[in-house]
């Protein structure tokens, strides 16, 4: 719980107001303005929430200047090297690393929730084959609330727990089914003898006509990508899940809202947009042309996979992803990949360019992830669905934390209204 160690004073129209200053365990202090409107009859104005802490949380900490990311206090670099995705899921959900027994029980429960209600298979049939898998995922995840009626009551801690398990377990199955549907191949059922990441790869790439063995190194690379995407403080999609959850909406509807928000190219959709940009650049000699466009105020083009609201230093996830890209391409015998060469040269040039240096624009999590996923055999349309299935544990952990806050209330921001003041209706003949 944050402490109040001092107060700030606001002077407005000759009156002074004391604002408690809340101190976190780490990071910037927070001005508590919850009583400001009642006391001073004024709102604060922060449309992009650049200076706003929307909640109190113990889950993930980011230091944008240092390029630091902690899940429940553990640095992402250590978890990426020493942990695995389901252990990170347990950590994010429960706050501590699991004992061996806790991990075994958790893995057993998740594994046995990976199948979908058979009726849900029909949902996919209603979509066009060329639907974007994110459209399918938004639809199918939202529709889960029409099936799993025994895990909709958000006031029942057990039902919240079951909903969390179902979501973490079933999102890979849904993502894989969306992919299979888009390429006209039959759905592949999950297998309980495979670990989480290997199971996802098997559901995506195996076909009934022949055996498919998942390469352990690729499963490990997939697992690492999932860990890197698991949670990220109060980003746009997590804030969407929290806002939806604050109205009491069921967990499946909240996660569907998060998936919808993540889809945007400024957020989770950047991994697809980034690889498509790298493909469009095509060769290192065209990089200056795109750098110039990114700097041109009159050109809406931005370097996808670059920049971040919080990180004003390297995104620590991008560093791990870059190392993983080299490993995976080498494992797959893909040498001199032109896209990777363009990405590395673009990063080098951009990081020497004053425009990017002055604005502290560095590669983010989306800059290298697409190169790995494409090398694994995924189309660009599957990049954001993989981000979504990986982030589901973060959304659910934040949703659980929000519901556990006894002071919680429905999120309802106000506005700076600059429209017409009251005026009388004008009959048509007088207009
Ligand atoms: C994710 O929030 C999270 O944590 C998200 C995420 C997570 O894990 O949940 O980390 C995942 O969404 C990563 C970000 C993926 N998006 C992209 O890669 C898209 C490209 N990046 C940008 O659109 C942008 O950097 C944002 C959206 C990520 C952040 O934008 P901000 O913080 O609102 O910053 P801004 O748009 O106000 O930009 C500040 C300046 C502007 O120039 P000025 O108006 O000050 O002159 O930097 C420029 C921008 O024009 N700028 C860029 C740029 N990003 C910012 N210029 C060129 N290329 C870019 N990529």
XYZ file of C-alpha atoms and ligand atoms in Angstrom:
491
model
C 0.000 0.000 0.000
C 1.364 3.450 -0.901
C 2.214 5.804 1.960
C 1.564 9.544 2.288
C 4.803 11.183 3.439
C 4.070 14.786 2.475
C 1.515 16.960 0.736
C 1.566 19.287 -2.257
C -0.256 22.615 -2.159
C -2.320 23.922 -5.036
C -3.218 27.603 -5.016
C -6.170 28.537 -7.214
C -8.227 31.751 -7.176
C -6.725 32.724 -3.841
C -7.544 29.410 -2.179
C -5.064 26.656 -1.308
C -5.713 22.941 -1.496
C -3.545 20.231 0.068
C -2.939 17.245 -2.201
C -1.513 14.143 -0.489
C 1.683 12.857 -2.175
C 1.648 9.052 -2.313
C 5.016 7.266 -2.351
C 5.365 3.969 -4.296
C 7.816 1.185 -3.489
C 9.768 2.380 -6.547
C 9.133 5.016 -9.241
C 7.696 8.530 -9.253
C 5.610 9.874 -6.375
C 1.915 10.384 -7.100
C -0.284 13.403 -6.415
C -3.579 12.124 -5.014
C -6.227 14.294 -6.716
C -9.233 12.094 -5.927
C -10.867 14.848 -3.858
C -9.785 17.762 -6.091
C -13.056 18.184 -8.021
C -15.142 18.043 -4.834
C -12.879 20.579 -3.107
C -11.886 22.940 -5.935
C -14.546 22.319 -8.604
C -11.834 21.754 -11.249
C -10.782 18.719 -13.329
C -7.235 17.797 -14.337
C -6.548 17.437 -18.069
C -4.398 14.542 -19.384
C -5.933 13.063 -22.602
C -3.191 10.493 -23.309
C -2.683 9.759 -19.592
C 0.980 10.782 -20.011
C 1.124 12.007 -16.389
C -1.670 9.944 -14.838
C -1.517 6.908 -12.567
C -4.894 5.260 -13.144
C -4.560 2.660 -10.396
C -2.372 1.184 -7.681
C -0.730 -2.080 -8.728
C 1.836 -4.586 -7.447
C 2.197 -6.585 -10.654
C 4.621 -4.980 -13.133
C 7.082 -2.111 -12.844
C 8.707 -0.292 -15.753
C 11.502 2.280 -15.485
C 11.498 3.959 -18.900
C 14.751 5.836 -18.352
C 16.701 2.769 -17.237
C 14.961 0.414 -19.661
C 13.922 -1.797 -16.753
C 10.953 -4.203 -16.638
C 10.073 -6.202 -13.502
C 7.315 -8.822 -13.172
C 6.458 -8.917 -9.443
C 9.999 -7.563 -8.844
C 11.870 -10.074 -11.020
C 13.827 -8.538 -13.973
C 12.558 -9.657 -17.372
C 16.097 -10.588 -18.427
C 16.396 -13.132 -15.583
C 12.930 -14.578 -16.210
C 13.569 -14.832 -19.973
C 16.769 -16.774 -19.266
C 15.774 -18.911 -16.281
C 11.957 -19.227 -16.177
C 9.235 -20.394 -18.550
C 5.898 -18.955 -19.596
C 3.579 -20.920 -17.307
C 5.823 -20.167 -14.329
C 5.617 -16.464 -15.266
C 1.812 -16.868 -15.491
C 1.745 -18.253 -11.954
C 4.019 -15.404 -10.769
C 1.886 -12.673 -12.347
C -1.374 -14.174 -11.084
C -0.261 -15.031 -7.545
C 2.616 -12.637 -6.781
C 5.283 -15.224 -5.950
C 7.276 -17.868 -7.840
C 5.629 -21.295 -7.378
C 7.023 -24.196 -5.392
C 7.509 -27.369 -7.400
C 4.131 -28.724 -6.208
C 2.354 -25.436 -6.948
C 3.850 -25.433 -10.441
C 2.826 -29.047 -11.071
C -0.744 -28.367 -9.927
C -0.967 -25.157 -11.968
C 0.376 -26.814 -15.113
C -2.036 -29.756 -14.635
C -5.017 -27.400 -14.384
C -4.021 -25.253 -17.360
C -3.288 -28.295 -19.526
C -6.745 -29.679 -18.855
C -8.529 -26.494 -19.845
C -6.936 -26.182 -23.308
C -9.850 -27.698 -25.249
C -12.751 -25.490 -26.377
C -16.439 -26.373 -26.107
C -17.033 -28.293 -29.356
C -19.932 -25.989 -30.220
C -17.509 -23.035 -30.422
C -15.898 -24.657 -33.455
C -19.074 -23.625 -35.301
C -18.328 -19.950 -34.566
C -15.293 -20.021 -36.797
C -17.427 -21.296 -39.689
C -19.356 -18.020 -39.719
C -16.247 -15.988 -40.568
C -14.823 -15.506 -44.052
C -11.662 -17.561 -44.549
C -9.755 -14.351 -45.237
C -10.851 -12.736 -41.946
C -7.935 -11.335 -39.971
C -7.283 -13.778 -37.103
C -7.627 -10.875 -34.669
C -11.226 -10.357 -35.856
C -11.903 -14.030 -35.228
C -10.259 -13.920 -31.800
C -12.232 -10.864 -30.687
C -15.440 -12.616 -31.734
C -14.713 -16.047 -30.321
C -13.271 -14.821 -26.996
C -16.280 -12.563 -26.468
C -18.551 -15.496 -27.302
C -16.926 -17.642 -24.576
C -19.231 -15.825 -22.141
C -22.114 -17.539 -23.969
C -20.670 -20.948 -23.038
C -18.800 -20.915 -19.754
C -21.680 -19.826 -17.523
C -20.031 -21.333 -14.440
C -17.202 -18.746 -14.563
C -19.039 -15.494 -15.199
C -19.830 -14.340 -11.659
C -17.059 -11.863 -10.902
C -18.094 -11.725 -7.238
C -17.254 -15.404 -6.756
C -13.484 -15.822 -6.193
C -13.665 -19.439 -7.415
C -15.398 -18.437 -10.661
C -12.794 -15.685 -11.177
C -10.072 -18.312 -10.722
C -11.703 -20.717 -13.197
C -12.190 -17.923 -15.747
C -8.492 -17.020 -15.420
C -7.437 -20.650 -15.951
C -9.767 -21.038 -18.946
C -8.515 -17.882 -20.616
C -4.817 -18.694 -20.206
C -5.420 -22.265 -21.359
C -7.752 -21.618 -24.281
C -6.325 -18.529 -25.978
C -3.548 -20.516 -27.740
C -6.167 -23.003 -28.945
C -8.357 -20.185 -30.275
C -5.390 -18.431 -31.934
C -4.263 -21.669 -33.571
C -7.825 -22.388 -34.751
C -8.079 -18.871 -36.211
C -4.862 -19.545 -38.123
C -5.917 -22.984 -39.339
C -9.283 -21.599 -40.435
C -7.588 -18.803 -42.401
C -5.483 -21.294 -44.389
C -8.271 -23.823 -44.940
C -6.671 -26.565 -42.854
C -8.509 -28.641 -40.231
C -8.362 -27.635 -36.590
C -5.780 -29.515 -34.529
C -6.741 -30.446 -30.984
C -4.421 -29.586 -28.084
C -2.228 -32.388 -26.740
C -1.685 -32.878 -23.014
C 1.731 -34.453 -23.528
C 3.164 -31.202 -24.931
C 4.188 -28.133 -22.933
C 2.354 -24.852 -23.454
C 4.488 -23.367 -26.250
C 5.080 -26.688 -28.028
C 1.338 -27.366 -27.900
C 0.640 -24.021 -29.584
C 3.177 -24.697 -32.348
C 1.744 -28.187 -32.839
C -1.824 -26.842 -33.118
C -0.612 -24.316 -35.705
C 1.705 -26.391 -37.859
C 0.733 -30.060 -37.640
C -1.625 -31.649 -40.201
C -3.548 -34.929 -39.888
C -1.757 -36.376 -42.906
C 1.613 -36.847 -41.225
C 3.364 -36.709 -37.874
C 4.696 -33.302 -36.790
C 7.445 -33.050 -34.197
C 7.996 -29.661 -32.582
C 11.674 -28.676 -32.447
C 12.447 -28.090 -28.714
C 14.579 -25.042 -29.559
C 11.663 -23.453 -31.436
C 9.279 -24.225 -28.576
C 11.770 -22.557 -26.218
C 11.975 -19.500 -28.497
C 8.161 -19.356 -28.662
C 7.966 -19.695 -24.866
C 10.438 -16.814 -24.500
C 8.376 -14.610 -26.833
C 5.311 -15.366 -24.717
C 7.173 -14.433 -21.499
C 8.366 -11.133 -23.020
C 4.786 -10.185 -23.902
C 3.076 -11.410 -20.713
C 2.418 -8.075 -19.015
C 3.423 -4.439 -19.273
C 1.878 -2.214 -16.563
C -1.037 0.018 -17.628
C -0.672 -0.052 -21.427
C -3.665 0.737 -23.635
C -5.101 -2.785 -23.829
C -4.605 -3.484 -20.113
C -6.270 -0.167 -19.293
C -9.117 -1.233 -21.594
C -9.520 -4.513 -19.712
C -9.483 -2.677 -16.371
C -12.048 -0.125 -17.558
C -14.336 -2.837 -18.940
C -13.894 -4.841 -15.741
C -14.719 -1.817 -13.587
C -18.293 -1.923 -14.909
C -18.634 -5.530 -13.716
C -18.466 -7.002 -17.223
C -17.637 -10.709 -17.343
C -13.963 -11.713 -17.806
C -14.397 -13.007 -21.356
C -15.973 -9.710 -22.476
C -13.137 -7.796 -20.778
C -10.406 -9.811 -22.509
C -12.221 -9.483 -25.847
C -12.103 -5.695 -25.324
C -8.376 -5.949 -24.596
C -7.797 -7.935 -27.792
C -9.671 -5.314 -29.785
C -7.534 -2.515 -28.360
C -4.264 -4.429 -28.801
C -5.021 -4.801 -32.534
C -4.201 -1.146 -33.271
C -0.890 -0.510 -35.138
C 0.197 1.959 -32.452
C 0.013 -0.906 -29.928
C 0.122 -4.659 -30.458
C -0.566 -4.359 -34.178
C 2.890 -2.782 -34.565
C 4.601 -6.161 -34.894
C 2.670 -6.912 -38.076
C 3.083 -3.327 -39.321
C 6.804 -3.430 -38.535
C 7.534 -6.534 -40.588
C 5.451 -5.174 -43.454
C 7.468 -1.939 -43.220
C 10.776 -3.849 -43.239
C 9.581 -5.779 -46.286
C 8.601 -2.506 -48.013
C 12.045 -1.046 -47.277
C 13.431 -4.247 -48.783
C 17.121 -3.330 -48.808
C 19.523 -1.292 -46.718
C 20.040 1.298 -49.483
C 16.381 2.371 -49.145
C 16.644 3.006 -45.392
C 17.527 6.735 -45.705
C 14.320 7.302 -47.699
C 12.201 5.834 -44.878
C 14.145 7.592 -42.142
C 13.440 10.867 -43.945
C 9.735 10.031 -44.138
C 9.644 9.173 -40.421
C 11.134 12.612 -39.654
C 8.839 14.492 -42.026
C 6.130 16.261 -40.021
C 3.870 16.250 -43.078
C 4.195 12.506 -43.586
C 2.069 10.336 -41.255
C 4.611 7.498 -41.687
C 6.297 6.324 -38.491
C 9.007 3.737 -38.019
C 6.936 0.834 -36.744
C 8.552 -0.998 -33.857
C 10.250 2.230 -32.753
C 9.370 4.503 -29.874
C 7.444 3.944 -26.697
C 5.335 5.976 -24.305
C 7.364 4.817 -21.319
C 10.742 3.552 -22.543
C 13.103 6.449 -23.261
C 15.922 3.948 -23.408
C 16.153 0.483 -24.950
C 13.048 -1.668 -24.395
C 14.668 -4.555 -22.465
C 12.371 -6.952 -24.294
C 13.749 -5.790 -27.654
C 17.270 -6.681 -26.530
C 16.243 -10.225 -25.615
C 14.196 -10.521 -28.805
C 17.169 -9.403 -30.930
C 19.384 -12.131 -29.427
C 16.609 -14.652 -29.944
C 16.243 -13.628 -33.598
C 19.880 -14.501 -34.260
C 19.480 -17.855 -32.471
C 16.255 -18.890 -34.240
C 17.425 -17.899 -37.733
C 20.685 -19.748 -37.141
C 18.793 -22.813 -35.883
C 16.609 -22.752 -38.989
C 19.642 -22.322 -41.223
C 18.420 -18.931 -42.405
C 21.570 -16.928 -43.003
C 21.830 -13.381 -44.358
C 18.080 -12.880 -43.965
C 17.553 -9.594 -45.855
C 14.790 -8.494 -43.494
C 17.024 -8.995 -40.448
C 19.857 -7.138 -42.195
C 17.503 -4.230 -42.923
C 16.250 -4.250 -39.312
C 19.754 -4.203 -37.812
C 20.973 -1.486 -40.212
C 17.793 0.559 -39.631
C 18.340 0.305 -35.875
C 22.000 1.320 -36.239
C 21.237 4.327 -38.468
C 18.242 5.485 -36.418
C 20.171 5.311 -33.150
C 22.812 7.629 -34.633
C 20.243 10.059 -36.049
C 19.644 13.157 -33.943
C 15.883 13.054 -34.570
C 15.550 9.650 -32.908
C 18.225 10.324 -30.298
C 16.669 13.645 -29.257
C 13.175 12.125 -29.046
C 14.586 9.033 -27.278
C 13.094 6.663 -29.838
C 14.485 3.157 -29.499
C 13.386 -0.210 -30.893
C 10.525 -1.643 -28.850
C 9.246 -5.172 -28.285
C 7.660 -5.236 -31.738
C 10.795 -4.449 -33.734
C 12.370 -7.917 -33.855
C 9.506 -10.201 -32.839
C 8.075 -10.389 -36.352
C 11.388 -11.566 -37.796
C 11.400 -14.545 -35.438
C 7.736 -15.373 -35.985
C 8.070 -15.196 -39.773
C 11.118 -17.482 -39.614
C 9.027 -19.944 -37.582
C 6.483 -20.015 -40.420
C 3.800 -17.611 -39.178
C 2.172 -15.143 -41.587
C 2.247 -11.494 -40.435
C -1.479 -11.728 -39.651
C -0.633 -14.109 -36.792
C 1.852 -11.783 -35.073
C -0.690 -9.792 -33.072
C -2.771 -12.876 -32.159
C 0.421 -14.316 -30.624
C 0.919 -11.053 -28.732
C -2.723 -11.295 -27.558
C -2.510 -14.892 -26.322
C 0.745 -14.061 -24.506
C -0.722 -10.915 -22.894
C -3.879 -12.668 -21.702
C -2.239 -13.574 -18.377
C -1.308 -9.927 -17.845
C -4.818 -8.735 -18.637
C -6.342 -11.349 -16.317
C -3.865 -10.652 -13.500
C -4.596 -6.922 -13.671
C -8.350 -7.634 -13.874
C -8.135 -9.851 -10.763
C -6.108 -7.187 -8.912
C -8.648 -4.514 -9.815
C -11.573 -6.643 -8.569
C -9.673 -7.296 -5.361
C -9.384 -3.554 -4.609
C -11.970 -2.755 -1.921
C -11.877 0.918 -2.925
C -12.525 0.076 -6.577
C -15.235 1.940 -8.482
C -16.386 2.178 -12.088
C -13.924 4.115 -14.251
C -15.645 7.245 -15.498
C -13.341 10.066 -16.696
C -14.692 13.597 -17.210
C -13.774 16.007 -20.037
C -12.778 19.526 -21.034
C -15.993 20.513 -22.851
C -15.517 23.122 -25.600
C -18.757 22.574 -27.488
C -21.857 24.806 -27.628
C -23.421 26.037 -24.410
C -27.223 25.526 -24.119
C -29.156 26.955 -27.094
C -32.768 26.707 -28.360
C -33.955 24.452 -31.183
C -34.297 26.281 -34.548
C -37.207 25.235 -36.776
C -36.212 24.323 -40.328
C -37.713 27.430 -42.027
C -35.578 29.641 -39.791
C -32.247 27.872 -40.525
C 3.472 -1.576 -27.697
O 2.314 1.039 -23.682
C 2.917 -0.142 -23.736
O 3.492 -0.641 -22.810
C 2.756 -0.873 -25.085
C 3.565 -2.140 -25.252
C 3.067 -3.266 -24.362
O 3.853 -4.197 -24.121
O 1.852 -3.270 -24.023
O 4.946 -1.893 -24.994
C 3.437 -2.675 -26.700
O 2.435 -1.094 -28.077
C 4.808 -1.050 -28.162
C 4.663 0.167 -29.123
C 4.352 -0.362 -30.519
N 4.029 0.760 -31.433
C 4.848 1.094 -32.425
O 5.973 0.610 -32.605
C 4.259 2.138 -33.379
C 5.306 3.224 -33.659
N 5.515 3.978 -32.435
C 4.725 5.136 -32.188
O 3.554 5.300 -32.877
C 4.874 5.762 -30.818
O 6.193 5.738 -30.504
C 4.058 5.185 -29.685
C 2.608 5.144 -30.020
C 4.539 3.819 -29.343
C 4.259 6.094 -28.465
O 3.773 7.317 -28.819
P 3.700 8.518 -27.731
O 4.302 8.142 -26.449
O 2.297 9.033 -27.705
O 4.670 9.557 -28.335
P 4.294 10.589 -29.460
O 3.417 9.927 -30.478
O 3.797 11.843 -28.824
O 5.723 10.827 -30.132
C 6.645 11.718 -29.511
C 7.441 12.288 -30.687
C 6.532 12.827 -31.789
O 7.269 13.839 -32.452
P 6.905 15.416 -32.033
O 5.424 15.605 -32.302
O 7.255 15.550 -30.567
O 7.767 16.236 -32.954
O 8.210 11.243 -31.293
C 7.767 11.033 -32.628
C 6.412 11.677 -32.763
O 6.178 12.124 -34.094
N 7.696 9.577 -32.803
C 8.097 8.927 -33.891
C 7.875 7.576 -33.613
N 7.347 7.441 -32.395
C 7.239 8.691 -31.900
N 8.613 9.360 -35.074
C 8.918 8.408 -35.970
N 8.729 7.057 -35.782
C 8.221 6.617 -34.625
N 8.049 5.318 -34.419
